[in-house]
Structures are given as C-alpha cells and as structure tokens.
Short mmCIF file of C-alpha atoms and ligand atoms in Angstrom, two decimals:
data_model
loop_
_atom_site.label_atom_id
_atom_site.label_comp_id
_atom_site.label_asym_id
_atom_site.label_seq_id
_atom_site.Cartn_x
_atom_site.Cartn_y
_atom_site.Cartn_z
CA UNK A 63 -18.10 13.85 -2.60
CA UNK A 64 -16.40 10.47 -2.50
CA UNK A 65 -17.03 7.36 -4.60
CA UNK A 66 -17.59 4.55 -2.07
CA UNK A 67 -21.11 3.09 -1.91
CA UNK A 68 -23.02 -0.19 -1.68
CA UNK A 69 -24.33 -1.47 -4.98
CA UNK A 70 -26.19 -4.79 -5.26
CA UNK A 71 -25.23 -5.73 -1.70
CA UNK A 72 -21.52 -5.14 -2.06
CA UNK A 73 -19.35 -2.11 -1.32
CA UNK A 74 -17.91 -0.53 -4.46
CA UNK A 75 -15.29 2.07 -5.22
CA UNK A 76 -16.60 3.85 -8.31
CA UNK A 77 -17.78 0.89 -10.43
CA UNK A 78 -15.44 -1.71 -8.99
CA UNK A 79 -16.59 -4.25 -6.43
CA UNK A 80 -14.15 -4.10 -3.52
CA UNK A 81 -14.60 -7.85 -3.02
CA UNK A 82 -12.94 -8.39 -6.41
CA UNK A 83 -9.89 -6.35 -5.43
CA UNK A 84 -9.56 -8.13 -2.07
CA UNK A 85 -9.80 -11.52 -3.83
CA UNK A 86 -7.20 -10.60 -6.45
CA UNK A 87 -4.67 -8.65 -4.38
CA UNK A 88 -5.26 -9.95 -0.86
CA UNK A 89 -5.56 -7.80 2.26
CA UNK A 90 -4.57 -5.38 3.70
CA UNK A 91 -4.79 -3.17 0.61
CA UNK A 92 -5.47 0.55 0.22
CA UNK A 93 -7.93 1.30 -2.59
CA UNK A 94 -8.02 4.85 -3.99
CA UNK A 95 -10.66 6.45 -6.20
CA UNK A 96 -9.22 8.44 -9.05
CA UNK A 97 -12.51 10.22 -9.57
CA UNK A 98 -12.71 11.49 -5.97
CA UNK A 99 -9.21 12.96 -6.14
CA UNK A 100 -9.68 14.53 -9.57
CA UNK A 101 -13.08 15.98 -8.72
CA UNK A 102 -11.89 17.47 -5.45
CA UNK A 103 -8.81 19.02 -7.06
CA UNK A 104 -11.02 20.46 -9.79
CA UNK A 105 -13.44 21.80 -7.13
CA UNK A 106 -10.56 23.57 -5.34
CA UNK A 107 -9.61 25.16 -8.64
CA UNK A 108 -13.10 26.33 -9.55
CA UNK A 109 -13.99 27.51 -6.04
CA UNK A 110 -10.87 29.66 -5.90
CA UNK A 111 -11.34 30.96 -9.44
CA UNK A 112 -11.75 34.52 -8.15
CA UNK A 113 -8.14 34.54 -6.96
CA UNK A 114 -4.70 34.01 -8.47
CA UNK A 115 -4.68 30.77 -6.48
CA UNK A 116 -2.24 27.90 -6.84
CA UNK A 117 -2.53 24.50 -5.26
CA UNK A 118 0.50 22.87 -3.70
CA UNK A 119 -0.66 19.40 -2.71
CA UNK A 120 0.85 18.40 0.66
CA UNK A 121 2.77 15.31 -0.38
CA UNK A 122 3.04 13.83 3.11
CA UNK A 123 -0.69 13.05 3.21
CA UNK A 124 -0.24 10.37 0.53
CA UNK A 125 2.93 10.18 -1.51
CA UNK A 126 2.37 7.23 -3.86
CA UNK A 127 3.94 7.94 -7.26
CA UNK A 128 0.68 7.36 -9.12
CA UNK A 129 -1.19 9.80 -6.87
CA UNK A 130 1.53 12.45 -7.30
CA UNK A 131 1.48 11.86 -11.05
CA UNK A 132 -2.30 12.32 -11.08
CA UNK A 133 -1.96 15.63 -9.22
CA UNK A 134 0.86 16.80 -11.53
CA UNK A 135 -1.12 16.00 -14.66
CA UNK A 136 -3.97 18.08 -13.28
CA UNK A 137 -1.62 20.99 -12.85
CA UNK A 138 -1.02 20.91 -9.09
CA UNK A 139 2.23 22.01 -7.47
CA UNK A 140 3.48 20.34 -4.31
CA UNK A 141 4.21 21.20 -0.69
CA UNK A 142 7.10 19.05 0.46
CA UNK A 143 8.71 18.53 3.86
CA UNK A 144 11.91 16.66 2.97
CA UNK A 145 14.45 16.08 0.24
CA UNK A 146 12.93 12.64 -0.15
CA UNK A 147 9.55 14.14 -0.98
CA UNK A 148 11.16 16.45 -3.54
CA UNK A 149 12.81 13.41 -5.12
CA UNK A 150 9.45 11.62 -5.17
CA UNK A 151 7.72 14.55 -6.85
CA UNK A 152 10.36 14.72 -9.60
CA UNK A 153 10.34 10.93 -9.98
CA UNK A 154 6.54 11.02 -10.40
CA UNK A 155 6.68 13.65 -13.15
CA UNK A 156 6.00 16.71 -10.96
CA UNK A 157 7.66 20.08 -11.56
CA UNK A 158 10.20 21.06 -8.87
CA UNK A 159 9.76 24.74 -9.73
CA UNK A 160 6.18 24.37 -8.43
CA UNK A 161 7.31 23.06 -5.02
CA UNK A 162 7.27 24.82 -1.69
CA UNK A 163 9.44 23.31 1.00
CA UNK A 164 8.28 23.39 4.64
CA UNK A 165 9.76 21.71 7.73
CA UNK A 166 11.61 22.72 10.86
CA UNK A 167 14.87 20.80 10.43
CA UNK A 168 15.97 20.98 6.79
CA UNK A 169 19.52 19.62 6.48
CA UNK A 170 22.35 20.96 4.34
CA UNK A 171 22.11 18.20 1.69
CA UNK A 172 18.35 18.76 1.46
CA UNK A 173 18.78 22.52 1.08
CA UNK A 174 21.43 22.05 -1.61
CA UNK A 175 19.26 19.57 -3.50
CA UNK A 176 16.27 21.91 -3.38
CA UNK A 177 18.38 24.83 -4.63
CA UNK A 178 19.79 22.70 -7.47
CA UNK A 179 16.26 21.74 -8.46
CA UNK A 180 15.18 25.41 -8.35
CA UNK A 181 12.17 24.94 -6.11
CA UNK A 182 9.62 27.75 -5.98
CA UNK A 183 10.23 28.69 -2.33
CA UNK A 184 11.56 27.55 1.01
CA UNK A 185 8.99 28.08 3.74
CA UNK A 186 11.32 28.65 6.68
CA UNK A 187 10.55 28.00 10.29
CA UNK A 188 13.36 29.73 12.23
CA UNK A 189 16.02 32.42 11.99
CA UNK A 190 18.82 29.86 12.19
CA UNK A 191 17.35 27.99 9.24
CA UNK A 192 17.30 31.26 7.23
CA UNK A 193 20.96 31.85 8.11
CA UNK A 194 21.87 28.34 6.98
CA UNK A 195 20.02 28.68 3.66
CA UNK A 196 21.72 32.07 3.16
CA UNK A 197 25.14 30.50 3.75
CA UNK A 198 24.54 27.55 1.41
CA UNK A 199 23.02 29.73 -1.34
CA UNK A 200 26.09 31.98 -1.07
CA UNK A 201 28.42 29.02 -1.52
CA UNK A 202 26.42 27.88 -4.55
CA UNK A 203 26.35 31.37 -6.00
CA UNK A 204 22.55 31.52 -6.15
CA UNK A 205 19.78 33.49 -4.49
CA UNK A 206 17.41 31.32 -2.45
CA UNK A 207 13.69 32.14 -2.56
CA UNK A 208 12.31 32.26 0.95
CA UNK A 209 9.13 32.86 2.91
CA UNK A 210 8.75 32.54 6.64
CA UNK A 211 6.04 30.53 8.28
CA UNK A 212 4.24 32.66 10.85
CA UNK A 213 2.68 31.24 13.93
CA UNK A 214 -0.41 33.43 14.27
CA UNK A 215 -1.59 32.17 17.72
CA UNK A 216 -4.89 30.76 16.52
CA UNK A 217 -6.48 27.73 18.11
CA UNK A 218 -7.50 25.40 15.30
CA UNK A 219 -9.91 23.44 17.54
CA UNK A 220 -8.38 20.15 16.49
CA UNK A 221 -6.48 17.31 18.17
CA UNK A 222 -3.45 18.46 20.17
CA UNK A 223 -1.05 16.44 18.01
CA UNK A 224 -2.17 18.16 14.80
CA UNK A 225 -2.60 21.75 15.97
CA UNK A 226 0.33 23.84 14.84
CA UNK A 227 -0.59 27.51 15.16
CA UNK A 228 -0.27 28.27 18.86
CA UNK A 229 2.80 29.46 20.70
CA UNK A 230 3.35 26.04 22.27
CA UNK A 231 4.16 24.46 18.87
CA UNK A 232 7.56 23.92 17.30
CA UNK A 233 6.39 25.38 13.99
CA UNK A 234 6.94 28.80 12.50
CA UNK A 235 8.07 32.17 13.84
CA UNK A 236 5.93 33.98 16.35
CA UNK A 237 3.69 36.65 14.84
CA UNK A 238 5.09 39.21 17.26
CA UNK A 239 8.60 38.69 15.88
CA UNK A 240 7.91 38.37 12.17
CA UNK A 241 8.57 42.00 11.23
CA UNK A 242 11.97 42.01 12.89
CA UNK A 243 12.85 38.67 11.25
CA UNK A 244 12.05 40.04 7.77
CA UNK A 245 14.07 43.17 8.55
CA UNK A 246 17.01 40.94 9.53
CA UNK A 247 16.74 38.94 6.29
CA UNK A 248 16.71 42.14 4.26
CA UNK A 249 19.65 43.63 6.18
CA UNK A 250 21.88 40.64 6.81
CA UNK A 251 21.14 37.81 4.36
CA UNK A 252 22.10 38.92 0.86
CA UNK A 253 21.70 35.46 -0.68
CA UNK A 254 18.01 35.25 0.14
CA UNK A 255 15.17 36.60 -1.94
CA UNK A 256 12.09 37.38 0.14
CA UNK A 257 9.30 35.89 -1.90
CA UNK A 258 6.30 35.40 0.36
CA UNK A 259 4.73 34.75 3.71
CA UNK A 260 3.18 31.53 4.99
CA UNK A 261 0.83 30.18 7.65
CA UNK A 262 -0.49 26.68 8.40
CA UNK A 263 -2.45 26.49 11.66
CA UNK A 264 -3.25 22.78 11.90
CA UNK A 265 -4.92 19.81 10.31
CA UNK A 266 -8.43 18.34 10.23
CA UNK A 267 -10.18 21.67 10.89
CA UNK A 268 -13.90 21.16 10.53
CA UNK A 269 -14.93 24.82 10.81
CA UNK A 270 -14.03 27.82 8.68
CA UNK A 271 -13.67 30.29 11.55
CA UNK A 272 -10.05 29.54 12.64
CA UNK A 273 -8.95 29.98 9.02
CA UNK A 274 -10.62 33.38 8.69
CA UNK A 275 -9.32 34.47 12.10
CA UNK A 276 -5.76 33.56 11.12
CA UNK A 277 -5.97 35.24 7.71
CA UNK A 278 -7.51 38.38 9.23
CA UNK A 279 -4.68 38.55 11.73
CA UNK A 280 -2.14 38.26 8.95
CA UNK A 281 -3.62 40.77 6.50
CA UNK A 282 -1.95 43.91 7.88
CA UNK A 283 1.45 42.18 7.83
CA UNK A 284 0.96 40.81 4.34
CA UNK A 285 0.04 44.30 3.09
CA UNK A 286 3.05 45.82 4.79
CA UNK A 287 5.39 43.19 3.31
CA UNK A 288 3.97 43.71 -0.20
CA UNK A 289 4.88 47.37 0.15
CA UNK A 290 8.24 46.84 1.87
CA UNK A 291 9.63 43.72 0.22
CA UNK A 292 7.45 43.21 -2.84
CA UNK A 293 6.39 39.73 -1.71
CA UNK A 294 4.63 37.88 -4.48
CA UNK A 295 2.65 35.25 -2.56
CA UNK A 296 0.79 34.54 0.65
CA UNK A 297 0.36 30.87 1.49
CA UNK A 298 -2.56 30.01 3.73
CA UNK A 299 -1.44 26.40 4.25
CA UNK A 300 -3.66 23.35 4.31
CA UNK A 301 -5.77 21.88 7.08
CA UNK A 302 -9.28 21.55 5.67
CA UNK A 303 -10.92 18.65 7.46
CA UNK A 304 -12.84 15.73 6.03
CA UNK A 305 -15.79 13.66 7.24
CA UNK A 306 -14.64 10.63 9.21
CA UNK A 307 -17.74 9.84 11.31
CA UNK A 308 -20.46 9.88 8.63
CA UNK A 309 -18.10 9.11 5.81
CA UNK A 310 -20.23 6.56 3.97
CA UNK A 311 -23.34 8.75 4.03
CA UNK A 312 -21.31 11.79 3.00
CA UNK A 313 -20.96 10.15 -0.42
CA UNK A 314 -24.49 11.44 -1.04
CA UNK A 315 -25.59 15.06 -1.57
CA UNK A 316 -28.41 14.62 1.03
CA UNK A 317 -25.83 14.22 3.80
CA UNK A 318 -24.28 17.58 3.01
CA UNK A 319 -27.70 19.26 2.93
CA UNK A 320 -28.31 17.94 6.46
CA UNK A 321 -24.86 19.04 7.76
CA UNK A 322 -24.47 22.69 6.85
CA UNK A 323 -21.91 23.19 9.63
CA UNK A 324 -19.37 20.86 8.04
CA UNK A 325 -16.56 22.70 6.24
CA UNK A 326 -16.58 22.34 2.46
CA UNK A 327 -14.16 23.55 -0.17
CA UNK A 328 -16.85 26.03 -1.18
CA UNK A 329 -17.53 27.41 2.31
CA UNK A 330 -13.79 27.77 2.85
CA UNK A 331 -13.36 29.57 -0.46
CA UNK A 332 -16.42 31.77 0.05
CA UNK A 333 -15.16 32.92 3.46
CA UNK A 334 -11.58 33.56 2.39
CA UNK A 335 -11.81 35.01 -1.13
CA UNK A 336 -13.21 38.39 0.04
CA UNK A 337 -10.33 38.71 2.51
CA UNK A 338 -7.60 37.63 0.11
CA UNK A 339 -8.65 39.14 -3.21
CA UNK A 340 -7.88 42.76 -2.27
CA UNK A 341 -4.23 41.77 -1.63
CA UNK A 342 -3.79 41.33 -5.37
CA UNK A 343 -1.01 38.74 -5.00
CA UNK A 344 -0.70 35.02 -5.61
CA UNK A 345 -2.38 32.84 -2.98
CA UNK A 346 -0.96 29.41 -2.31
CA UNK A 347 -3.10 26.61 -0.86
CA UNK A 348 -1.54 23.46 0.57
CA UNK A 349 -4.35 20.93 0.99
CA UNK A 350 -3.33 17.39 1.82
CA UNK A 351 -5.98 15.48 3.72
CA UNK A 352 -8.90 17.11 1.91
CA UNK A 353 -7.69 15.89 -1.48
CA UNK A 354 -7.03 12.25 -0.60
CA UNK A 355 -8.55 11.41 2.81
CA UNK A 356 -12.02 10.34 1.71
CA UNK A 357 -10.63 9.01 -1.56
CA UNK A 358 -9.44 5.65 -0.15
CA UNK A 359 -10.48 2.67 1.90
CA UNK A 360 -8.25 0.13 3.56
CA UNK A 361 -9.52 -3.39 2.92
CA UNK A 362 -8.83 -5.86 5.71
CA UNK A 363 -9.98 -9.38 6.54
CA UNK A 364 -11.54 -10.46 9.82
CA UNK A 365 -9.30 -13.26 11.16
CA UNK A 366 -10.84 -14.26 14.51
CA UNK A 367 -13.42 -13.17 16.98
CA UNK A 368 -13.07 -13.36 20.72
CA UNK A 369 -15.78 -12.86 23.25
CA UNK A 370 -14.13 -11.68 26.45
CA UNK A 371 -15.74 -11.03 29.84
CA UNK A 372 -16.17 -7.34 29.17
CA UNK A 373 -15.85 -7.00 25.44
CA UNK A 374 -16.16 -8.64 22.06
CA UNK A 375 -13.13 -8.35 19.81
CA UNK A 376 -12.91 -8.78 16.09
CA UNK A 377 -9.30 -9.35 15.08
CA UNK A 378 -8.35 -8.09 11.62
CA UNK A 379 -5.29 -8.40 9.43
CA UNK A 380 -4.59 -4.65 9.36
CA UNK A 381 -2.66 -3.15 12.25
CA UNK A 382 -1.34 0.16 13.49
CA UNK A 383 1.67 -0.44 11.23
CA UNK A 384 -0.71 -0.15 8.24
CA UNK A 385 -2.72 2.78 9.57
CA UNK A 386 -1.63 4.46 12.75
CA UNK A 387 -4.20 7.23 13.03
CA UNK A 388 -6.40 5.64 15.74
CA UNK A 389 -3.34 4.85 17.89
CA UNK A 390 -1.51 8.12 17.25
CA UNK A 391 -4.23 10.71 17.57
CA UNK A 392 -7.45 8.95 18.37
CA UNK A 393 -8.38 9.00 14.70
CA UNK A 394 -11.86 7.71 13.87
CA UNK A 395 -12.57 5.56 10.83
CA UNK A 396 -15.86 4.03 9.80
CA UNK A 397 -15.59 0.29 9.24
CA UNK A 398 -18.06 -1.51 6.98
CA UNK A 399 -18.29 -5.09 5.75
CA UNK A 400 -17.75 -5.27 2.00
CA UNK A 401 -20.65 -7.71 1.71
CA UNK A 402 -23.64 -5.78 3.00
CA UNK A 403 -25.23 -7.01 6.25
CA UNK A 404 -28.60 -6.20 7.66
CA UNK A 405 -29.89 -6.23 11.20
CA UNK A 406 -27.13 -8.19 12.93
CA UNK A 407 -25.21 -5.44 14.68
CA UNK A 408 -23.10 -5.93 17.79
CA UNK A 409 -20.78 -3.71 19.82
CA UNK A 410 -17.15 -4.72 19.45
CA UNK A 411 -13.54 -3.56 19.39
CA UNK A 412 -11.88 -3.97 16.00
CA UNK A 413 -8.27 -4.74 16.76
CA UNK A 414 -5.16 -5.58 14.77
CA UNK A 415 -2.46 -8.21 15.14
CA UNK A 416 0.24 -5.96 16.61
CA UNK A 417 1.55 -6.60 20.11
CA UNK A 418 0.45 -3.24 21.50
CA UNK A 419 -2.71 -2.40 23.42
CA UNK A 420 -2.89 0.77 21.29
CA UNK A 421 -3.35 -1.39 18.20
CA UNK A 422 -7.06 -0.89 17.65
CA UNK A 423 -8.98 0.54 14.72
CA UNK A 424 -12.24 1.03 16.60
CA UNK A 425 -13.39 0.67 20.19
CA UNK A 426 -16.89 -0.03 21.49
CA UNK A 427 -18.13 0.30 17.95
CA UNK A 428 -21.60 -0.67 16.76
CA UNK A 429 -20.79 -2.77 13.73
CA UNK A 430 -22.15 -5.62 11.64
CA UNK A 431 -21.44 -8.98 13.25
CA UNK A 432 -18.82 -9.97 10.71
CA UNK A 433 -17.41 -13.48 10.74
CA UNK A 434 -13.84 -14.67 10.23
CA UNK A 435 -12.95 -14.61 6.53
CA UNK A 436 -15.14 -11.60 5.75
CA UNK A 437 -13.57 -8.51 4.20
CA UNK A 438 -14.05 -5.14 5.86
CA UNK A 439 -13.43 -1.66 4.49
CA UNK A 440 -11.96 0.98 6.75
CA UNK A 441 -13.05 4.23 5.17
CA UNK A 442 -11.37 7.66 4.88
CA UNK A 443 -7.99 5.94 4.89
CA UNK A 444 -6.35 7.94 2.08
CA UNK A 445 -4.59 10.62 4.11
CA UNK A 446 -1.85 9.86 6.64
CA UNK A 447 -2.68 6.19 6.07
CA UNK A 448 -0.15 4.40 3.89
CA UNK A 449 2.24 7.35 4.11
CA UNK A 450 2.68 6.65 7.83
CA UNK A 451 2.90 2.88 7.49
CA UNK A 452 5.81 0.88 8.85
CA UNK A 453 6.90 -2.74 9.00
CA UNK A 454 6.60 -2.92 12.80
CA UNK A 455 6.18 -6.53 13.93
CA UNK A 456 7.85 -7.52 10.61
CA UNK A 457 4.70 -7.00 8.65
CA UNK A 458 5.46 -6.15 5.00
CA UNK A 459 3.98 -2.90 3.69
CA UNK A 460 0.46 -3.22 2.28
CA UNK A 461 -0.44 -3.00 -1.41
CA UNK A 462 -2.11 0.02 -3.01
CA UNK A 463 -4.66 0.06 -5.83
CA UNK A 464 -6.09 2.91 -7.92
CA UNK A 465 -9.63 2.56 -9.27
CA UNK A 466 -10.67 4.45 -12.39
CA UNK A 467 -14.30 3.91 -13.41
CA UNK A 468 -14.73 0.16 -13.86
CA UNK A 469 -10.99 -0.55 -14.04
CA UNK A 470 -8.34 -0.83 -11.37
CA UNK A 471 -4.55 -1.06 -11.25
CA UNK A 472 -1.98 -1.92 -8.62
CA UNK A 473 -0.01 1.25 -7.84
CA UNK A 474 2.17 -0.43 -5.21
CA UNK A 475 2.86 -4.13 -5.11
CA UNK A 476 2.67 -5.72 -1.69
CA UNK A 477 6.14 -5.75 -0.15
CA UNK A 478 7.76 -9.18 0.00
CA UNK A 479 9.58 -10.54 3.02
CA UNK A 480 12.86 -10.41 1.06
CA UNK A 481 12.28 -6.73 0.25
CA UNK A 482 11.51 -6.05 3.88
CA UNK A 483 14.98 -7.19 5.00
CA UNK A 484 17.01 -6.51 1.85
CA UNK A 485 19.02 -3.61 3.29
CA UNK A 486 19.93 -5.40 6.51
CA UNK A 487 23.34 -7.02 6.83
CA UNK A 488 25.57 -8.76 9.33
CA UNK A 489 28.55 -6.84 10.73
CA UNK A 490 31.94 -7.40 9.03
C1 LIG B 261 0.86 18.87 6.69
C2 LIG B 261 0.89 20.22 6.08
C3 LIG B 261 -0.08 20.61 5.18
C4 LIG B 261 -1.28 19.75 4.83
O1 LIG B 261 -2.16 19.61 5.91
P1 LIG B 261 -3.59 18.89 5.68
O2 LIG B 261 -4.23 18.97 6.98
O3 LIG B 261 -3.31 17.50 5.24
O4 LIG B 261 -4.31 19.69 4.63
C5 LIG B 261 0.04 21.85 4.57
N1 LIG B 261 1.06 22.66 4.87
C6 LIG B 261 2.02 22.33 5.75
C7 LIG B 261 3.12 23.28 6.01
C8 LIG B 261 1.96 21.09 6.38
O5 LIG B 261 2.91 20.77 7.26
#
C-alpha cells in the first residue's frame, strides 16, 4: 500500500504536502515515500518467512544512493546489471557479497571488478560469457561463483519490450540446453564454482500464473542440479507488477478488496512457497519495480494549454527525458493535480516539451482541467523513472526528494547547466 493521498484538498506523500516540495525545490522533481519502500520490503520478508528467502533488490529500477542505502539498512542484497551498479551499491553502503550480477554483455573490467569485490554470484546468460569468466578467474587465481539464467519459454503476458522468458529474447540459456551447459561447466571450466540456477521471465506481471508455470517447469532441473552439483540457491527473479491504472485508489485497503485478481506480494508468496519449500535450498528474489514503483510521484508544472482542432493539449515541464515509460513501452501513469479539483474534468493529452511526437505522458485522458502554473503529480513514477532519465534536449536531470513522515530531504540536487556539460571539451 502506498502513501500518496489527498488531505485537506491537497495531495500528500505521507504527511508532507506535495505543494510545499514543488514550491521549495521546483519541478520536475521525483518524490519518494520512505514508508512505502520500507513497508513493502518488510512485507516481502514476512510473506516469504516460510522459506530461506533472500531479497536482492534490482538496482536498475531506481538506483539513487539514498534508496540503495535504505534497502541495505533493511538487510536487502542487490541484483546488479553493470560494474557501475556494483560501484553504486558499495558507495551507498551495500554489501558486495550480497550482490548477484545479471546481464548479457559483461565486460572484462566489470568481471574483474566483481571478482575483486567478491560478489555472491554471477548470473550468466551464455556459454561464451561463462568461458570468459572462467578465463579471467583463472588469471586472478580465484574461483568465480556462477549460476546460469534459464529461459523457460513462459509467456509473461506483459508488454513485448519487457518480456524476457520466451525463445525470441536475448536473455538466458534455453531450457532445452541447460543440462548440457552445466555439464560443460563442470567438465571444462575449472575456475567456476556452480552455485545456483536463475530465471527471470519479465517485468510488470500482474498475474501469479506465469510465475508458477515457470517455477514448476524448473523444479525437476533444480532438483537434479542439487543432487549433481550441490547448488545452493535458486533465483526466481523479479517481475511482480504494480498498479498503474488505479494507483491513487490502491492506496486504500478497499481497492484491494475489490480487485482480488491483482497480484500482491502475499498471493505471489502463497502460490510459490509450496513449490519452493520442498527444495530445501536458498531462494533468491529480485524485485525491482514492486519495491519502488508506487513509492514515488513525479511533480511537474502545467506550462501552457492549447486547444487544437482535434485535441486539447496540456503542456508540462516534464518530458520523456525525465520519464520515458509512456514513450518507450506505452507505460500508463495516473496524473492528478496537487491541489484537488472537483467537477471540471476534460479530455486532454498531457505532453512534454521535447521535440518528439512520442513525448507524451498521457493521451486522450480524462483529467482535471488544470491551468498553467498548477502542479501535477504523475503517480507510480518510482521504478524505471529517474533511472532511465537523460538530458535529451539539454534538459538537466530532475531533482529527487525522500519523504519520511512529516519531513523531507533532497536526495539528488537538480543538475545545473554547468554540470550537464562539464565533461565536454573542444578537440586539441
Ligand atoms: C530487471 C530485472 C529484475 C527486476 O525486474 P522488476 O520487474 O523490476 O521486478 C530482476 N532480475 C533481473 C535479472 C532483471 O533483469
């Protein structure tokens, strides 16, 4: 349950009026709720209590130092996809020995760095990657812990850009080949230590069934590998979806009672624990979106309105460079005025300042008839929001704020124009 709600006619995050943050910091600004993140992490823990379960937060969803530090202090490990993310985790106070490292194109410097930092395990995505890690570990005189990511051929019923578990994806090793790949590691790669097995079938899954199907398909292989190689963990990846359309209402328990079909941490745990418990090994979970997605809003100001022949546009000061989800994979975000309106709805497109027709945050959306100068909150902006931001159109990166009860702090200062160009130089 998230912590965004109207109180006394103004949208709040926990006990802080979002209008106050917009006035003090300016817009666009991402505002995160500490309570939402902490509660959801704690819920993961308690729901999985029947298992030897460990959470490796998927850093790419939101990698701000303060957010990583919050996760680390609550005992989470991390799922990383680059040397840069490993550096971030360490810099934020996280423990590298609690990190799993995924990704299809790990480079030699990244592999060396991860071995030096003694990460928990490499989750490998191809035989050539395994050979490369074996070679580098040999040179360094160490044994590299590895698991292979299996592609189990399960349709995650999600957007085509974020489905990863079918045989048309670049990720993982095909389930039909996994036994021979493990046999090859055991026979030919002496500098690798087979530590586990991994799957991750996609992101923003709103039903439990693809998860159970994938795990059921994997069980015989996991059991075999426990017996043959003594693997100590099975990672079931991340991918639990959040509520985008209905986000504001889903801050209340009544919404959940009326939407029993929506995946929850509990329904996920209840379906998977009976399958996983008999394995008797460590289970790794790699949630990203579910821990931070509903925990933030992007505040933006309405700059102009334009009534065209066919459409009404509301132009805002946040663009696809700040949050690319609508442009990249038709992501849906609820947009609410911070100052509550009543009864003046219109249908409009909410569009940003970027010179791209794909730069919209909402199309044909029924929304309050906000006027220039008013602040809007784009909800569920915590995952794959700031972490995908760019300076396209020479727009400095937005600020980030963390709310805790009735206090708030800046956790990323707004980028200045000087900072934006500081690494550019003229040729000799
Ligand atoms: C992105 C990713 C995750 C997290 O996915 P969410 O949908 O954000 O939970 C977990 N594991 C791997 C390997 C990933 O690439």
